[in-house]
Short mmCIF file of C-alpha atoms and ligand atoms in Angstrom, two decimals:
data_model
loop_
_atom_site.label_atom_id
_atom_site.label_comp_id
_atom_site.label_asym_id
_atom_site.label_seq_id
_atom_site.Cartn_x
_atom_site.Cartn_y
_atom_site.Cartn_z
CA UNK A 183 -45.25 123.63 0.67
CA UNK A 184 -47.33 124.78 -2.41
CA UNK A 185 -49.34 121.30 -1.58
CA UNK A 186 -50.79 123.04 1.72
CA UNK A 187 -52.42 125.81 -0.05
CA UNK A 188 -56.05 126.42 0.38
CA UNK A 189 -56.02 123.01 2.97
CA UNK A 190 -57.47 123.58 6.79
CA UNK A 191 -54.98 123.50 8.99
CA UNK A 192 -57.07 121.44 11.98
CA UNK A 193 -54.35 119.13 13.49
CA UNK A 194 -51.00 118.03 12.64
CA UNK A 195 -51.21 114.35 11.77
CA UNK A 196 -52.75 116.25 9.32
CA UNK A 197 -49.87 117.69 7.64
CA UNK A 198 -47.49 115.36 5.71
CA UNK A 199 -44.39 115.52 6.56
CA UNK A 200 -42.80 117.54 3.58
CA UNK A 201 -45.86 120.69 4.47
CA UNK A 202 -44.47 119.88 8.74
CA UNK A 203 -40.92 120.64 7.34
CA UNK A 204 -41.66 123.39 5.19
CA UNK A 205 -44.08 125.42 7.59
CA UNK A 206 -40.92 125.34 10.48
CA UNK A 207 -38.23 126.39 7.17
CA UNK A 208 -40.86 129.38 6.59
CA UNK A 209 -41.25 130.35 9.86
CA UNK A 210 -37.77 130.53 10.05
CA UNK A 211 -37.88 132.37 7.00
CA UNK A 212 -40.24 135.32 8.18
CA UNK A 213 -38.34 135.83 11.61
CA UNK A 214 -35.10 137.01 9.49
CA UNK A 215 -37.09 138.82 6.95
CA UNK A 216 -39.43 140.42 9.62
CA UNK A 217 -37.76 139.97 13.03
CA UNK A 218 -35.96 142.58 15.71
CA UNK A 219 -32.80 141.52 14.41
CA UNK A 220 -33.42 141.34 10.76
CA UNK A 221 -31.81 143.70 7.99
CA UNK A 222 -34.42 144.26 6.29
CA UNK A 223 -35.87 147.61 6.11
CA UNK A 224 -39.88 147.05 7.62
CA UNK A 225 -40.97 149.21 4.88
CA UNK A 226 -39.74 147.75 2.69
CA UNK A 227 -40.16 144.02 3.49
CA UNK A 228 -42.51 141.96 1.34
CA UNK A 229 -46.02 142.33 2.47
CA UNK A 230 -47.07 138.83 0.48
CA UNK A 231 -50.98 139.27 2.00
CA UNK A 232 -51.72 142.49 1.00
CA UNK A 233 -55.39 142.67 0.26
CA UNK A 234 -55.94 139.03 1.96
CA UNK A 235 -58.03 139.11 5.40
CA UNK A 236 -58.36 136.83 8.63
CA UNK A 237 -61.64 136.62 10.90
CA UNK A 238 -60.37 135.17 13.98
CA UNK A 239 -63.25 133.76 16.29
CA UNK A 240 -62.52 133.59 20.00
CA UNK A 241 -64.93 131.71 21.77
CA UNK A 242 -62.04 131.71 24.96
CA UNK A 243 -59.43 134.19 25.68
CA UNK A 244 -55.83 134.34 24.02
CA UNK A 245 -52.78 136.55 24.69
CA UNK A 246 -50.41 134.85 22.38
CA UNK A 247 -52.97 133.57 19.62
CA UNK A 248 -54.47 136.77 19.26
CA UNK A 249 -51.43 138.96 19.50
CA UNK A 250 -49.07 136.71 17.14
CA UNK A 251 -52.15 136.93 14.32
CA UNK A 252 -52.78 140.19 14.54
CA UNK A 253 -49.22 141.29 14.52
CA UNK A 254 -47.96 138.87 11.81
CA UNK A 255 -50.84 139.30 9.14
CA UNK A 256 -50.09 142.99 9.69
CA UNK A 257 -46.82 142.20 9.02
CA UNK A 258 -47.50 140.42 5.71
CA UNK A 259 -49.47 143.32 4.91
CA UNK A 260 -53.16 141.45 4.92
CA UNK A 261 -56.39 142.62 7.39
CA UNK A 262 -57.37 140.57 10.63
CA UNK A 263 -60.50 140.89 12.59
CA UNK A 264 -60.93 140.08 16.15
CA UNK A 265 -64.21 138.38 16.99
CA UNK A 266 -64.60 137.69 20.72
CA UNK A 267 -67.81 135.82 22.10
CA UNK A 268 -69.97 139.08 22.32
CA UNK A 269 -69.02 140.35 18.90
CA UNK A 270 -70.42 138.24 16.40
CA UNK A 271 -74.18 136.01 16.38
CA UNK A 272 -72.32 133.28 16.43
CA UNK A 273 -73.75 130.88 19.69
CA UNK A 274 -76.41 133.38 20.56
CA UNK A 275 -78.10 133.85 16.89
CA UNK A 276 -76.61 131.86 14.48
CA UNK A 277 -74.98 128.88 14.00
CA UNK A 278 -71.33 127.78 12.95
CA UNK A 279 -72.08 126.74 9.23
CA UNK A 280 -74.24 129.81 8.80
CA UNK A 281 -71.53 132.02 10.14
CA UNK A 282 -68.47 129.49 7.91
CA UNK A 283 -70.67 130.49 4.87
CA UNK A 284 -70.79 134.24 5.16
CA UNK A 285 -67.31 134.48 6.60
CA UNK A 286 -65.95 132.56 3.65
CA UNK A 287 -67.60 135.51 1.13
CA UNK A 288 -65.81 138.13 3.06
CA UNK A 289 -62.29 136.88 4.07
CA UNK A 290 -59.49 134.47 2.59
CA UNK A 291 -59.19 132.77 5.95
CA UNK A 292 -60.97 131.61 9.09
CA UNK A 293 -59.22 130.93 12.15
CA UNK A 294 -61.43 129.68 15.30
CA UNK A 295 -60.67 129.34 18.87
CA UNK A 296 -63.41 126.68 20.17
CA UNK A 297 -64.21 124.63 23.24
CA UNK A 298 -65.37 121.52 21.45
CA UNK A 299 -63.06 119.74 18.70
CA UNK A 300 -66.73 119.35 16.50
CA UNK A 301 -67.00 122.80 16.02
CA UNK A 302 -63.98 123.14 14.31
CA UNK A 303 -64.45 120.34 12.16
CA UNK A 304 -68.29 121.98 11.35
CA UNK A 305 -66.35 125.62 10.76
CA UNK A 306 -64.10 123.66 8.36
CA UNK A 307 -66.60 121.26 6.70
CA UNK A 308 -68.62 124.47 5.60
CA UNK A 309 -65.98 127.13 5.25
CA UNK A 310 -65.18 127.72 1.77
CA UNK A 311 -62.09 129.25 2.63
CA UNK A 312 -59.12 127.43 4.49
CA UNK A 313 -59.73 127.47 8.76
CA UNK A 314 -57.64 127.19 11.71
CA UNK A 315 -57.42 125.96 14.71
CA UNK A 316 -56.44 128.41 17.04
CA UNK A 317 -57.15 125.63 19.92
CA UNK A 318 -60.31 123.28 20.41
CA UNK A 319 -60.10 121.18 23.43
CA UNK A 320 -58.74 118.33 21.27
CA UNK A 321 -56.21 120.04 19.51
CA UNK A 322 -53.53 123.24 19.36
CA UNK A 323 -51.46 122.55 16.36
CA UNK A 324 -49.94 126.13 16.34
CA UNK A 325 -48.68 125.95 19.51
CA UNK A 326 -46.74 122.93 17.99
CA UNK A 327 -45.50 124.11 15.15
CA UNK A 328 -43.68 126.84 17.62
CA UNK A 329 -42.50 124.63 19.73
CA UNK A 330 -40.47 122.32 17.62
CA UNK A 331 -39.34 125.60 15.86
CA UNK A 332 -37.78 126.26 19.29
CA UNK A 333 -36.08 123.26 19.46
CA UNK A 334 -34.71 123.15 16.17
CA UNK A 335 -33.08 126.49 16.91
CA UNK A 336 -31.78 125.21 20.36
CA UNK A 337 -30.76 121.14 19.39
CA UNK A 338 -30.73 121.15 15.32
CA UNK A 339 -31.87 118.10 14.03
CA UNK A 340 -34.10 116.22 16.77
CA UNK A 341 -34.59 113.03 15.41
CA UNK A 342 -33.81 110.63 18.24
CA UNK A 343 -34.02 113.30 20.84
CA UNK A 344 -36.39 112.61 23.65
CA UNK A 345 -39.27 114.45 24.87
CA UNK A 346 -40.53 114.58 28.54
CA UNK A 347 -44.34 115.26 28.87
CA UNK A 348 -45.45 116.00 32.24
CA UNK A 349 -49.03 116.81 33.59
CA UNK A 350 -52.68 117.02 31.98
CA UNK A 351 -53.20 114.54 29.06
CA UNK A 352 -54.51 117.67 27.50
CA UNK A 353 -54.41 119.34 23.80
CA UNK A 354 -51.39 121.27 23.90
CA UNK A 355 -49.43 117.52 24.81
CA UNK A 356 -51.67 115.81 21.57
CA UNK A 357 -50.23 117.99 18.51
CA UNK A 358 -46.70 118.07 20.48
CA UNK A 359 -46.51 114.10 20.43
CA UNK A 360 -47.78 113.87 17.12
CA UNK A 361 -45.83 116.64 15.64
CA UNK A 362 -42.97 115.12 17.71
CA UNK A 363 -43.30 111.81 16.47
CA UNK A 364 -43.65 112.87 12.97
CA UNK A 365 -39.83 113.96 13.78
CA UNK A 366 -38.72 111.19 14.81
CA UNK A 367 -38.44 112.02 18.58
CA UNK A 368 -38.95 109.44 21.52
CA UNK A 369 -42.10 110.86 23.78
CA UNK A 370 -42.75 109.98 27.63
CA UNK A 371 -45.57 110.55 28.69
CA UNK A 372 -46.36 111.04 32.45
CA UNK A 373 -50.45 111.88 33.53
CA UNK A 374 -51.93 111.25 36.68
CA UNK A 375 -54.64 108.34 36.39
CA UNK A 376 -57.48 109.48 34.52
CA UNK A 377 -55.87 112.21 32.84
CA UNK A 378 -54.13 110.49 30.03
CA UNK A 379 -54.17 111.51 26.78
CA UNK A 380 -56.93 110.57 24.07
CA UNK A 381 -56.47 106.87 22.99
CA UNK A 382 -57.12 107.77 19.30
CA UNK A 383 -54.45 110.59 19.68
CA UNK A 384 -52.10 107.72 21.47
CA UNK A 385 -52.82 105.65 18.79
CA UNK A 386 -51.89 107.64 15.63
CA UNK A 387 -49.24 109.09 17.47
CA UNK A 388 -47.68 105.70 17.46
CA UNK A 389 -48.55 104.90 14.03
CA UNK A 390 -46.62 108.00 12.88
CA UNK A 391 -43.60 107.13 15.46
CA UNK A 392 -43.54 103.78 13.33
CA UNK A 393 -43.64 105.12 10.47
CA UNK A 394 -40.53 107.92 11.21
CA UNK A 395 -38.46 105.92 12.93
CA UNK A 396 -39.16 107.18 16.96
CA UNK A 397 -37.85 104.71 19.01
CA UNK A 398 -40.21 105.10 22.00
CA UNK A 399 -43.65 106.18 22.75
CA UNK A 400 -43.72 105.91 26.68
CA UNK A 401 -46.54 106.36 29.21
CA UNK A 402 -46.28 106.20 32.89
CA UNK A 403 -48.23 107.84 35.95
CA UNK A 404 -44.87 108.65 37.50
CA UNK A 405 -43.44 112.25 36.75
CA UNK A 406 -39.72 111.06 37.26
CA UNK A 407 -39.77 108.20 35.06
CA UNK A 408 -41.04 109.85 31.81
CA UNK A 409 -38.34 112.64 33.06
CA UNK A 410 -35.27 110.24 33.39
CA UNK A 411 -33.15 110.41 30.40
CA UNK A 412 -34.92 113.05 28.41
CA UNK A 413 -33.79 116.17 26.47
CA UNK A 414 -36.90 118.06 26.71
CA UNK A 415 -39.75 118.64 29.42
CA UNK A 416 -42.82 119.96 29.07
CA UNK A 417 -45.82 120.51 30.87
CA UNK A 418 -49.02 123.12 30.73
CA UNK A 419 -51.52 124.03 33.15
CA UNK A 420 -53.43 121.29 35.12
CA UNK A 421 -56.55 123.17 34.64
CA UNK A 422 -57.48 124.07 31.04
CA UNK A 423 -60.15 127.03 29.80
CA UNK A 424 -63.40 125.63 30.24
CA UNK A 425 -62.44 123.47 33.47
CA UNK A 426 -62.12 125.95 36.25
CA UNK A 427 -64.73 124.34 37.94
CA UNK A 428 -62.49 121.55 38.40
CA UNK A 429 -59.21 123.31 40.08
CA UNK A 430 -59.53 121.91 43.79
CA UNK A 431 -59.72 118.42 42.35
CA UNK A 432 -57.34 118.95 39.95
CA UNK A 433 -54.18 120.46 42.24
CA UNK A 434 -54.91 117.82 44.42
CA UNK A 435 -54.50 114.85 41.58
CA UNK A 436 -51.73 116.31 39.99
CA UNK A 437 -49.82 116.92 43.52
CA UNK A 438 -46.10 115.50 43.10
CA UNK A 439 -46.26 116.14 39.17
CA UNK A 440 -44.85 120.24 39.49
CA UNK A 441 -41.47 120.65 37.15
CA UNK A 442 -38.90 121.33 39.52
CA UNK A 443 -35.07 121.70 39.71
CA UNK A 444 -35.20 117.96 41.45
CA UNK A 445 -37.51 117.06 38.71
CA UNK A 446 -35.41 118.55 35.62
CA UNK A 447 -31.98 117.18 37.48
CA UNK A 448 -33.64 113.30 36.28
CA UNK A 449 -33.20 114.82 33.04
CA UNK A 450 -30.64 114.84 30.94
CA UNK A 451 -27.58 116.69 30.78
CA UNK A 452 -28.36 119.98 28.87
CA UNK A 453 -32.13 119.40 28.97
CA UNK A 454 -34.19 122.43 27.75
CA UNK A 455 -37.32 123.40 29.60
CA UNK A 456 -41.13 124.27 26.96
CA UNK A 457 -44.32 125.87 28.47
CA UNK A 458 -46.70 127.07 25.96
CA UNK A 459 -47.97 129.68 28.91
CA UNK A 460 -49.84 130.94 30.29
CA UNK A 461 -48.26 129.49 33.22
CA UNK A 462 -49.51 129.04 36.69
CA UNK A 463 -46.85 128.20 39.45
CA UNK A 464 -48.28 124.96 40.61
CA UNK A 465 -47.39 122.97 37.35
CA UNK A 466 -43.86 124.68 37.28
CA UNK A 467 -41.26 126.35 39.79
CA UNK A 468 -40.22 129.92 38.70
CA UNK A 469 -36.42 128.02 39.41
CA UNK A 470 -37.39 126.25 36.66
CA UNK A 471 -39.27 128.93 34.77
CA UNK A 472 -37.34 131.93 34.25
CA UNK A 473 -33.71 129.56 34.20
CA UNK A 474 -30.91 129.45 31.72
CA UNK A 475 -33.09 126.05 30.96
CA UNK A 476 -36.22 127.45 30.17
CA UNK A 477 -37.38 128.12 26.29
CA UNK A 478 -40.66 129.59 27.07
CA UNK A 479 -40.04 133.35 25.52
CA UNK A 480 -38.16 132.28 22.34
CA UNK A 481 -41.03 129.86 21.99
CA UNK A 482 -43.95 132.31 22.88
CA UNK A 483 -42.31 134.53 19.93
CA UNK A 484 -42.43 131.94 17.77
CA UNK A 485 -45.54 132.18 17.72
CA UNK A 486 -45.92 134.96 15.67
CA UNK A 487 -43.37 133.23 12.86
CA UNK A 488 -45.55 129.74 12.78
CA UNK A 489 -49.24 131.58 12.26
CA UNK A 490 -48.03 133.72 9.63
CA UNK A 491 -46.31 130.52 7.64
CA UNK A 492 -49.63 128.95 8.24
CA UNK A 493 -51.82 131.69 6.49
CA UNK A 494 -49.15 132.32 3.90
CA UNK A 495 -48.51 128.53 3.02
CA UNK A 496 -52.92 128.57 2.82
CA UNK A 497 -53.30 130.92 0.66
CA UNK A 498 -50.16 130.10 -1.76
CA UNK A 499 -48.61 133.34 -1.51
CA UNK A 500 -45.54 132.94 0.35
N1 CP B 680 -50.20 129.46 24.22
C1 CP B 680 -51.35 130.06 23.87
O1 CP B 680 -52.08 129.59 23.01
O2 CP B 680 -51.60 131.20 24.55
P1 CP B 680 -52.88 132.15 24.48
O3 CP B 680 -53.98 131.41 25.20
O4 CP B 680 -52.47 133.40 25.18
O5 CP B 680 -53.24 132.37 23.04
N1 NVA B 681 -54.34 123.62 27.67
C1 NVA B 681 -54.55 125.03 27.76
C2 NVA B 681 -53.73 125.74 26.74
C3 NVA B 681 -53.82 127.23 26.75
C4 NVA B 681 -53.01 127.88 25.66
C5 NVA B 681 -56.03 125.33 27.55
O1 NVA B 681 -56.66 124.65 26.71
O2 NVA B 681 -56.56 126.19 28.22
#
């Protein structure tokens, strides 16, 4: 992991496969040093950050992004700074290298919550410091990172495991079959026409499925047939920040495509239910939701774990 220091974390083809493996051991690593259960007096954990600081741009709104980095670099004992759309010049007055440069001379790290992908790449082209992606419409490679840590804990190793994807070809499914792949899971992928996922996403994903061994990189428009024989299904909302004008049109295409208990009975035998939330009740049945099946608070709480392996893994100081 000492390779990953002072690198952007943007998305996570981007992440060889030793820094994949030891940002999940870390995160694993902070939730018994730091978590409910742990035995570890809080004053007296290790507070590894002390003296580092976060600005954390929101350009959309965040529950669990927000929350998990604010609560975790506390943790670690650094500074974080919320910047929402109305506190900073950024958009109105200035522009995102300007504000990369002077963030970079007052904090150790930059993490940005964008609508487009190319202002993340501009925020890490100029930043001097490293940057995150706390979601562009491309990409949410800390959501990943979370998730798989879920399903380690649930299924251990996951190579060969399969994956269900179900609903909007959108960012949260493009680090999750990447990050998946890199794993060495099979991923179906079911999207009503038109929705599919990026081709260049598609694409690498494959590449890295070659490359580790994943058997099967599937896509279909039909819900039950990415569903059939998998150990894992996941969906998100059909309508993503930015595209409420689209909800009408979008219920309607993505009718017949809700996880369901008829839905998760295609699946197999002990499959496990992932929803990065929030959560609207259209894309999945509260059956489904709050069951015995359902990983969606262990993996919201991971959260927390993954960011703060992220910024400690930056900045070297684990
Ligand atoms: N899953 C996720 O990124 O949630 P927030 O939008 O609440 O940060
Ligand atoms: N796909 C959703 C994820 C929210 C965490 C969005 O971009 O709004």
């Amino acid at each position: 992991l000492t390779q990953f220091e002072g690198k952007h974390f943007i998305s996570i083809d981007q992440l060889s496969n030793d820094e994949l493996r030891g940002l999940l051991d870390l995160s694993k690593k902070y939730r018994d040093t730091y978590g409910k259960g742990s035995s570890v007096n809080p004053v007296e954990a290790p507070k590894p950050l002390t003296g580092q600081s976060v600005s954390m741009i929101f350009q959309k709104r965040s529950t669990r992004t927000r929350v998990s980095t604010e609560t975790g670099m506390n943790l670690l004992g650094g500074q974080s700074l919320f910047l929402g759309p109305s506190d900073i010049q950024l958009g109105v007055n200035e522009s995102m290298r300007d504000t990369a440069l002077v963030l970079s001379r007052f904090n150790s790290l930059v993490l940005a919550r964008v609508f487009a992908h190319d202002d993340i790449l501009e925020l890490s082209k100029y930043a001097t410091v490293p940057v995150i992606n706390a979601l562009s419409d491309l990409h949410h490679p800390l959501q990943t990172l979370a998730d798989l840590m879920a399903l380690e804990d649930h299924f251990g190793n996951l190579k060969g495991k399969t994956l269900a994807w179900v609903g909007d070809g959108n960012n949260v499914l493009h680090d999750l079959m990447l990050g998946g792949a890199k794993l060495g899971m099979n991923i179906r992928i079911a999207t009503p026409a038109g929705y599919d996922a990026n081709s260049g996403v598609l694409e690498t994903t494959k590449q890295l499925a070659a490359e580790n061994g994943t058997a099967d990189v599937f896509e279909t428009t039909v819900a039950s047939e990415a569903v059939k024989g998998s150990d894992v299904v996941v969906t998100d909302t059909w309508v993503s920040m930015g595209q409420e004008d689209e909800y009408e049109q979008r219920v309607k295409e993505f009718d017949g495509y809700q996880v369901n208990s008829a839905l998760m009975a295609q699946a197999n035998d002990g499959a496990v239910f992932l929803h990065c939330l929030p959560r609207h009740p259209e894309e999945v049945s509260d059956e489904v939701f709050y069951s015995e099946q359902s990983l969606v608070f262990p993996e919201a709480e991971n959260r927390m774990w993954t960011v703060m392996a992220v910024m400690a893994a930056q900045l070297g100081k684990l």
